[in-house]
CSV table of N, CA and C in Angstrom, one decimal:
chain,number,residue,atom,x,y,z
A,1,UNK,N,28.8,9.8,8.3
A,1,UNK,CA,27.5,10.1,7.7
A,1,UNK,C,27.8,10.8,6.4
A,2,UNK,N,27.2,10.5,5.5
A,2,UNK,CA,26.9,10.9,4.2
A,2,UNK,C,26.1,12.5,4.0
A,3,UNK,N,27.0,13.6,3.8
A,3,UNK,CA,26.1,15.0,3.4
A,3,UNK,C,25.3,14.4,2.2
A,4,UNK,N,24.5,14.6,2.1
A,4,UNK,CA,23.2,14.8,0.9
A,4,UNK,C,23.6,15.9,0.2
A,5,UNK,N,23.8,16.9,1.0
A,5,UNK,CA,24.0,18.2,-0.5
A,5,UNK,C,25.1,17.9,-1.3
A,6,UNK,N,25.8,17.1,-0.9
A,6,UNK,CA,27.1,17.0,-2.2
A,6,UNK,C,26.4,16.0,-3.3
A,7,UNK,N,25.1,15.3,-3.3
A,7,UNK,CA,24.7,14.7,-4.2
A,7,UNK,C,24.3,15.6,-5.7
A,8,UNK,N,23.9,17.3,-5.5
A,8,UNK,CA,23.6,18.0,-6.1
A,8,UNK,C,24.4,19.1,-6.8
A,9,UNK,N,24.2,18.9,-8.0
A,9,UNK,CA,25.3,19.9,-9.0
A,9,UNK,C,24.6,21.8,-8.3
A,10,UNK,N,24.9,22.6,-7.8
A,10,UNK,CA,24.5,23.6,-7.8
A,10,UNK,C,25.3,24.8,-8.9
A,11,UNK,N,24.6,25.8,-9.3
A,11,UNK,CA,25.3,27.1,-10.1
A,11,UNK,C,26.2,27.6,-8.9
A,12,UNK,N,26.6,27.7,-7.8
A,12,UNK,CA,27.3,27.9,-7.0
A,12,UNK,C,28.6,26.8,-6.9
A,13,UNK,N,28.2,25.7,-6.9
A,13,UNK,CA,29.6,24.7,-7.2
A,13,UNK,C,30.0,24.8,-8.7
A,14,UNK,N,29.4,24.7,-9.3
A,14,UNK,CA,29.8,25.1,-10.7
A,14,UNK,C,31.0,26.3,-10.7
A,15,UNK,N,30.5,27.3,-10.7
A,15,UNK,CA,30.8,28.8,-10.6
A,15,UNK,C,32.0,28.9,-9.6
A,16,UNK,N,32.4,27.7,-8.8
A,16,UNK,CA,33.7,27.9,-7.7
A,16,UNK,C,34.6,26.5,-8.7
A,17,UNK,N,34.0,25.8,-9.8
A,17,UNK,CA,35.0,24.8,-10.3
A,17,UNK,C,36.0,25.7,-11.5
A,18,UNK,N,36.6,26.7,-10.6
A,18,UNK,CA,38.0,27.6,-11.9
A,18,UNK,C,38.7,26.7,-13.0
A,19,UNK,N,39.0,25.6,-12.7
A,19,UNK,CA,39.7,24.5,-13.5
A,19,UNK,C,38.4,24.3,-15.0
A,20,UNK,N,37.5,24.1,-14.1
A,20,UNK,CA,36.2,23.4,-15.5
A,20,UNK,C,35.8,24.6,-16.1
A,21,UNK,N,36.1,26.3,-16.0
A,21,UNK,CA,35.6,26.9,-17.0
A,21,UNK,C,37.2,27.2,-17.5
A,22,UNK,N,37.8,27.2,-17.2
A,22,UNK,CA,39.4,27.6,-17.9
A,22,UNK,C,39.2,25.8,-19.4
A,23,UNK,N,39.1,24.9,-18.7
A,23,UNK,CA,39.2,24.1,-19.7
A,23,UNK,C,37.8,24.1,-20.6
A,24,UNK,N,36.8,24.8,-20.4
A,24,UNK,CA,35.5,24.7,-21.3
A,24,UNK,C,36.1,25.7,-22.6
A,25,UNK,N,36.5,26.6,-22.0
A,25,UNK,CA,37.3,27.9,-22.4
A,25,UNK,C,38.2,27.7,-23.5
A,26,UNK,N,39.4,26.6,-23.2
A,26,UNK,CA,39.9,26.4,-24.5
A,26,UNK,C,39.8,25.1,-24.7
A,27,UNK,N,39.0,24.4,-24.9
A,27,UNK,CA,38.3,23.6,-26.0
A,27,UNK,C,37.6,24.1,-27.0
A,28,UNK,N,36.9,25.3,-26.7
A,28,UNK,CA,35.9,26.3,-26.9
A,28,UNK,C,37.0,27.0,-27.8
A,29,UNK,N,37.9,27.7,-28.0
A,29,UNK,CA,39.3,28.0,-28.3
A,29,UNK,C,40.1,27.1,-29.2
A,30,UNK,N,40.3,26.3,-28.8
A,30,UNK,CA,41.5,25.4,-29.5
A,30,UNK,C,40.4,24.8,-31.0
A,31,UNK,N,39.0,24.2,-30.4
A,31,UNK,CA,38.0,23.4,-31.3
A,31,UNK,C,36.3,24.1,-31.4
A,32,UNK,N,36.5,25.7,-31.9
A,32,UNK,CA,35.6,26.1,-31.9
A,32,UNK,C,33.8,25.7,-32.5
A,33,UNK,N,32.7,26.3,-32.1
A,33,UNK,CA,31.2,25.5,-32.8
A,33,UNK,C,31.1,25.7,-34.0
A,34,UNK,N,32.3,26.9,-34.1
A,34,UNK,CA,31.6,28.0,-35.8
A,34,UNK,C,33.0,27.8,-35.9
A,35,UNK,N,33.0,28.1,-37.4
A,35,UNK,CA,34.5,28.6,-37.9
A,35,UNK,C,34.5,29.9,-38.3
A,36,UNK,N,33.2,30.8,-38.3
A,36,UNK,CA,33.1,31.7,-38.5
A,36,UNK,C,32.2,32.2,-38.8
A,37,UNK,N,31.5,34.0,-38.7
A,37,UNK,CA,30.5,34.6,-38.5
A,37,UNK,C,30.4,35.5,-39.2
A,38,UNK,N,29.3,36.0,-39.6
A,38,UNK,CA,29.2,37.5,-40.7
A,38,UNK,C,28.5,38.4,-39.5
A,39,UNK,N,29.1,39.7,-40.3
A,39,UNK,CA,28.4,41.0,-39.9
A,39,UNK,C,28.0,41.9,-41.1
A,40,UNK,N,26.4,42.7,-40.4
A,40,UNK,CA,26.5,43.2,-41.7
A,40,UNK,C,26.9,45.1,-40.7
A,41,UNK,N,27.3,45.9,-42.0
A,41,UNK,CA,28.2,47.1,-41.8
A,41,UNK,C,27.4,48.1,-41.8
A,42,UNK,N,26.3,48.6,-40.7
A,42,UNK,CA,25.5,49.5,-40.4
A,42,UNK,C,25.6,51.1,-40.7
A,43,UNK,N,27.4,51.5,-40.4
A,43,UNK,CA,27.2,52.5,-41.4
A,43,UNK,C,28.6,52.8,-42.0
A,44,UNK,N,29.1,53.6,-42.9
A,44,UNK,CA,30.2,53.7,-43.8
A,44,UNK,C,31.1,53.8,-42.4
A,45,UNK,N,32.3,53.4,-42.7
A,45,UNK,CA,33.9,53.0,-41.7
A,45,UNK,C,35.1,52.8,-43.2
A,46,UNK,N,35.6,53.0,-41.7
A,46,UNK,CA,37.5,52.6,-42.3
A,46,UNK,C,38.0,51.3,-41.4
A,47,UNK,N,38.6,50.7,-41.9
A,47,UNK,CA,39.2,50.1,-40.9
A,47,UNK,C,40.9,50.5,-40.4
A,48,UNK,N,40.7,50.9,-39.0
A,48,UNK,CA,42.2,51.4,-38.5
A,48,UNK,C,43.0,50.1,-38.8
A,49,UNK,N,44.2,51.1,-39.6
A,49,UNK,CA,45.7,50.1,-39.9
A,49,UNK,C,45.7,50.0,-41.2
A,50,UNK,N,44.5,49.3,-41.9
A,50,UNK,CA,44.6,48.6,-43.0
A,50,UNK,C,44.1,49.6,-44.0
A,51,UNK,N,43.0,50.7,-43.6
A,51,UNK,CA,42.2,51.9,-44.2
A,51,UNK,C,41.0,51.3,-45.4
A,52,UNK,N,41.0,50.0,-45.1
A,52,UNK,CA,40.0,49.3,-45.8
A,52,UNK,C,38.7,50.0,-45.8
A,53,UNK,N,37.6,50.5,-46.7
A,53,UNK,CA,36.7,51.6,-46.7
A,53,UNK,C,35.8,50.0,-46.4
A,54,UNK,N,34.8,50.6,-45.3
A,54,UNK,CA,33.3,49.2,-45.5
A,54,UNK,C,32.3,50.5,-45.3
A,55,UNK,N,31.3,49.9,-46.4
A,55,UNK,CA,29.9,50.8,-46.6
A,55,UNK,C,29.2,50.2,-45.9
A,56,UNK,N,27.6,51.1,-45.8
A,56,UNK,CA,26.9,50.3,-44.9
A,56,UNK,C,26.1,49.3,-46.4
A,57,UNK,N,25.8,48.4,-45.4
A,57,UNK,CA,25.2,46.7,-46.0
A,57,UNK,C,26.2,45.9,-46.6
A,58,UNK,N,27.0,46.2,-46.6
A,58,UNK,CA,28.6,45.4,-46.5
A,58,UNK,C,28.5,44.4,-45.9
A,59,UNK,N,28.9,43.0,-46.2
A,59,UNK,CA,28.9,41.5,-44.9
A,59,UNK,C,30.5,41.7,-44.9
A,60,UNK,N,30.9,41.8,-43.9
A,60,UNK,CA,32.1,41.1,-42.8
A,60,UNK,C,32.4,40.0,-42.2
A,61,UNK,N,32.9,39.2,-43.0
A,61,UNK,CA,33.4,37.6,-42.6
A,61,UNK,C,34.1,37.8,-41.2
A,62,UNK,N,33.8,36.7,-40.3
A,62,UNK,CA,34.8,37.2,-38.7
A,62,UNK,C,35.2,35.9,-38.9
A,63,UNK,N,36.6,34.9,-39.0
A,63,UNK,CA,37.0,33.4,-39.0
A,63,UNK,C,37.2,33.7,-37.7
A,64,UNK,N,36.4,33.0,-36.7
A,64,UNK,CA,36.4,33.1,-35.5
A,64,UNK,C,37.0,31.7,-35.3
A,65,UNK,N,37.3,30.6,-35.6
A,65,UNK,CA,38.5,29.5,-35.9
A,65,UNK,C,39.7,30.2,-36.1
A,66,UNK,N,40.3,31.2,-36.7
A,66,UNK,CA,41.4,31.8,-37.1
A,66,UNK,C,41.8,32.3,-35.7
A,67,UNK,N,41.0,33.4,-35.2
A,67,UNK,CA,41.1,34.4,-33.8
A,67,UNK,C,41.9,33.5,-32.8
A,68,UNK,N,41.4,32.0,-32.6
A,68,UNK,CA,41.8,31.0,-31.7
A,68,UNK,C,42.9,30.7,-31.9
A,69,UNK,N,43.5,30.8,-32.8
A,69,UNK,CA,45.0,29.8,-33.5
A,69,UNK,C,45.8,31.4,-33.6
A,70,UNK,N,46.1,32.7,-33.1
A,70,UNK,CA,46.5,33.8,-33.6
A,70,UNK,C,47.1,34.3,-32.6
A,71,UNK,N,48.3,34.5,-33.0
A,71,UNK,CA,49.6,34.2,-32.1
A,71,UNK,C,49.5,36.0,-32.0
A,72,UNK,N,49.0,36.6,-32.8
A,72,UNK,CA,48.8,38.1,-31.8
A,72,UNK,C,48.2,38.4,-31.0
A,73,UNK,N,47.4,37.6,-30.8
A,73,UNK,CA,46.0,37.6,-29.7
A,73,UNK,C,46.1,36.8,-28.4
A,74,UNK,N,47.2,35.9,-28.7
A,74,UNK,CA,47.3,35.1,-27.4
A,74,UNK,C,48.8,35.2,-27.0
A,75,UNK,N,49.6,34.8,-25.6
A,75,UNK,CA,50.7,35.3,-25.4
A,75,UNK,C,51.5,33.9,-25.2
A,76,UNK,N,50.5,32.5,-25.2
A,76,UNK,CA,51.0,31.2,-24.6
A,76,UNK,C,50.3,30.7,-26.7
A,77,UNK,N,51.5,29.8,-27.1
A,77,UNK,CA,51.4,29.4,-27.9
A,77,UNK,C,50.0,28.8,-28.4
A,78,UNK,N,48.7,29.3,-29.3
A,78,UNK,CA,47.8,28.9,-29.4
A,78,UNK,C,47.5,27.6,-30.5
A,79,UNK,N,48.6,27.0,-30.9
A,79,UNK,CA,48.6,25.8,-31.3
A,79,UNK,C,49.0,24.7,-30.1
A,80,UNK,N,48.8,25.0,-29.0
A,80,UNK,CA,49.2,24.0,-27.8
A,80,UNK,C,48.0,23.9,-27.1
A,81,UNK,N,47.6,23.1,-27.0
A,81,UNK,CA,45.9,22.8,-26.0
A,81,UNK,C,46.7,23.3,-24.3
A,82,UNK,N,45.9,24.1,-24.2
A,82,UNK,CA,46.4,24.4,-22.5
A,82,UNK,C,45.6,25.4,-21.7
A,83,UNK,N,44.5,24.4,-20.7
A,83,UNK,CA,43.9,25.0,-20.1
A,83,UNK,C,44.0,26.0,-19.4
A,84,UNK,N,45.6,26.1,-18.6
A,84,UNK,CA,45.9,27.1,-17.9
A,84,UNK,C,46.3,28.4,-18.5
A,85,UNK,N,46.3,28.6,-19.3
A,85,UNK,CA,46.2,29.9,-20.5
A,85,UNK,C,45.3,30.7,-19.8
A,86,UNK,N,44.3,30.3,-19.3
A,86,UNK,CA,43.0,31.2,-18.7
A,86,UNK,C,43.2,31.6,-17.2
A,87,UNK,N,44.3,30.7,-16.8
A,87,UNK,CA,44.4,31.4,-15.5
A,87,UNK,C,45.8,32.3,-14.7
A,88,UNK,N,46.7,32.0,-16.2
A,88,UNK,CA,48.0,33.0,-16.2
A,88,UNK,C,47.9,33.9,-17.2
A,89,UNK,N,48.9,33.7,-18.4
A,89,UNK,CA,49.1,35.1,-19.1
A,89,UNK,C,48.1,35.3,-20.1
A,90,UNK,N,47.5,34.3,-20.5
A,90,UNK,CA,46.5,34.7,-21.2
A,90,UNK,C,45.0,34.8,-20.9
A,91,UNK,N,45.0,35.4,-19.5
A,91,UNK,CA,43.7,35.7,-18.7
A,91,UNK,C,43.2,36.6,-19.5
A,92,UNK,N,43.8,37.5,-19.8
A,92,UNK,CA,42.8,39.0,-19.7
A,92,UNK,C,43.0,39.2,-21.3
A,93,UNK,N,43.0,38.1,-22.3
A,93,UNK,CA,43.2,38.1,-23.4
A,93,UNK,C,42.5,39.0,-24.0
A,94,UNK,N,42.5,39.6,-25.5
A,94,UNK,CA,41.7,40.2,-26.3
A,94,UNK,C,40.5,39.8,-26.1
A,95,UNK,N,39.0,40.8,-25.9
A,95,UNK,CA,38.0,40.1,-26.1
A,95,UNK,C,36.9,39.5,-27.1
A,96,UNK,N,37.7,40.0,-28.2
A,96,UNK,CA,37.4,39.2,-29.5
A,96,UNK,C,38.0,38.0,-29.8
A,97,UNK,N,39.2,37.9,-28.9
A,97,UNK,CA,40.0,36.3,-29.7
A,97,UNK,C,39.1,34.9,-29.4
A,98,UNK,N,38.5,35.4,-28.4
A,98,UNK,CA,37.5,34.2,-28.3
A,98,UNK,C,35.9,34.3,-28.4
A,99,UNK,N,35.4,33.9,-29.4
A,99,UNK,CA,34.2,33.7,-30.3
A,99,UNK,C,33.3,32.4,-30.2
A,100,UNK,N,33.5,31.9,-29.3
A,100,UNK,CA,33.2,30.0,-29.5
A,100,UNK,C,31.5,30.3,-30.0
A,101,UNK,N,30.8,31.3,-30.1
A,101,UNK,CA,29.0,31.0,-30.6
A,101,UNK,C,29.3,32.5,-31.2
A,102,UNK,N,30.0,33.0,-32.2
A,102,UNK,CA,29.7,34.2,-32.7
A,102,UNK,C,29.8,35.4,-32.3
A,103,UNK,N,30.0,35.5,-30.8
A,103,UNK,CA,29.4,36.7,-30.2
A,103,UNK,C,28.2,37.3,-30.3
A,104,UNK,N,28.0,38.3,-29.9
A,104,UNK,CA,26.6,39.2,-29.9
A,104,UNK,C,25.2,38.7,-28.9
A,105,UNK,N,24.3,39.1,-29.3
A,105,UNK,CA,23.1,38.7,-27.8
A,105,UNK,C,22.7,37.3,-28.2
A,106,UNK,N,22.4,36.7,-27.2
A,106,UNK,CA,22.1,34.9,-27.3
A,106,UNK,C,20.7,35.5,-26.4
């Protein structure tokens, strides 16, 4: 006999397929929506390392296409398409390196 409930996609089967968000993950990664995003600079900063001064109303380019390919940010070669990145060494990656909509509130 045929279950009926396997006919139906649920947020619960979704949410237990590990394999299909590791691979949404870096497609999202490897072939990002944006190549990149602005900020604007709310109030005067430095930037640690570089000592770059940003005033406020400053735009901040973010190449969020760059962050994905940035071999400081990831620890498995990020010119190699590879889904399992998300479920070994590059789990707990930076949380800026991946950008795929900009960041910020949706």
């Amino acid at each position: 006999m045929h279950d009926s409930s396997s006919q139906y996609l649920t947020v619960d089967l979704v949410d237990s397929l590990i394999y299909l968000d590791c691979f949404i993950n870096e497609v999202l990664r490897y072939s990002p929506t944006i190549d990149g995003t602005s900020r604007s600079v709310v109030v005067d900063d430095c930037v640690p390392k570089s000592g770059i001064r940003l005033y406020k109303g400053d735009q901040v380019l973010i190449p969020t296409s760059a962050l994905g390919r940035d071999t400081r940010l990831w620890n498995i070669d990020p010119e190699q398409f590879y889904p399992e990145r998300f479920l070994n060494e590059d789990k707990n990656h930076h949380p800026c390196a991946l950008l795929p909509f900009g960041g910020g509130h949706r």
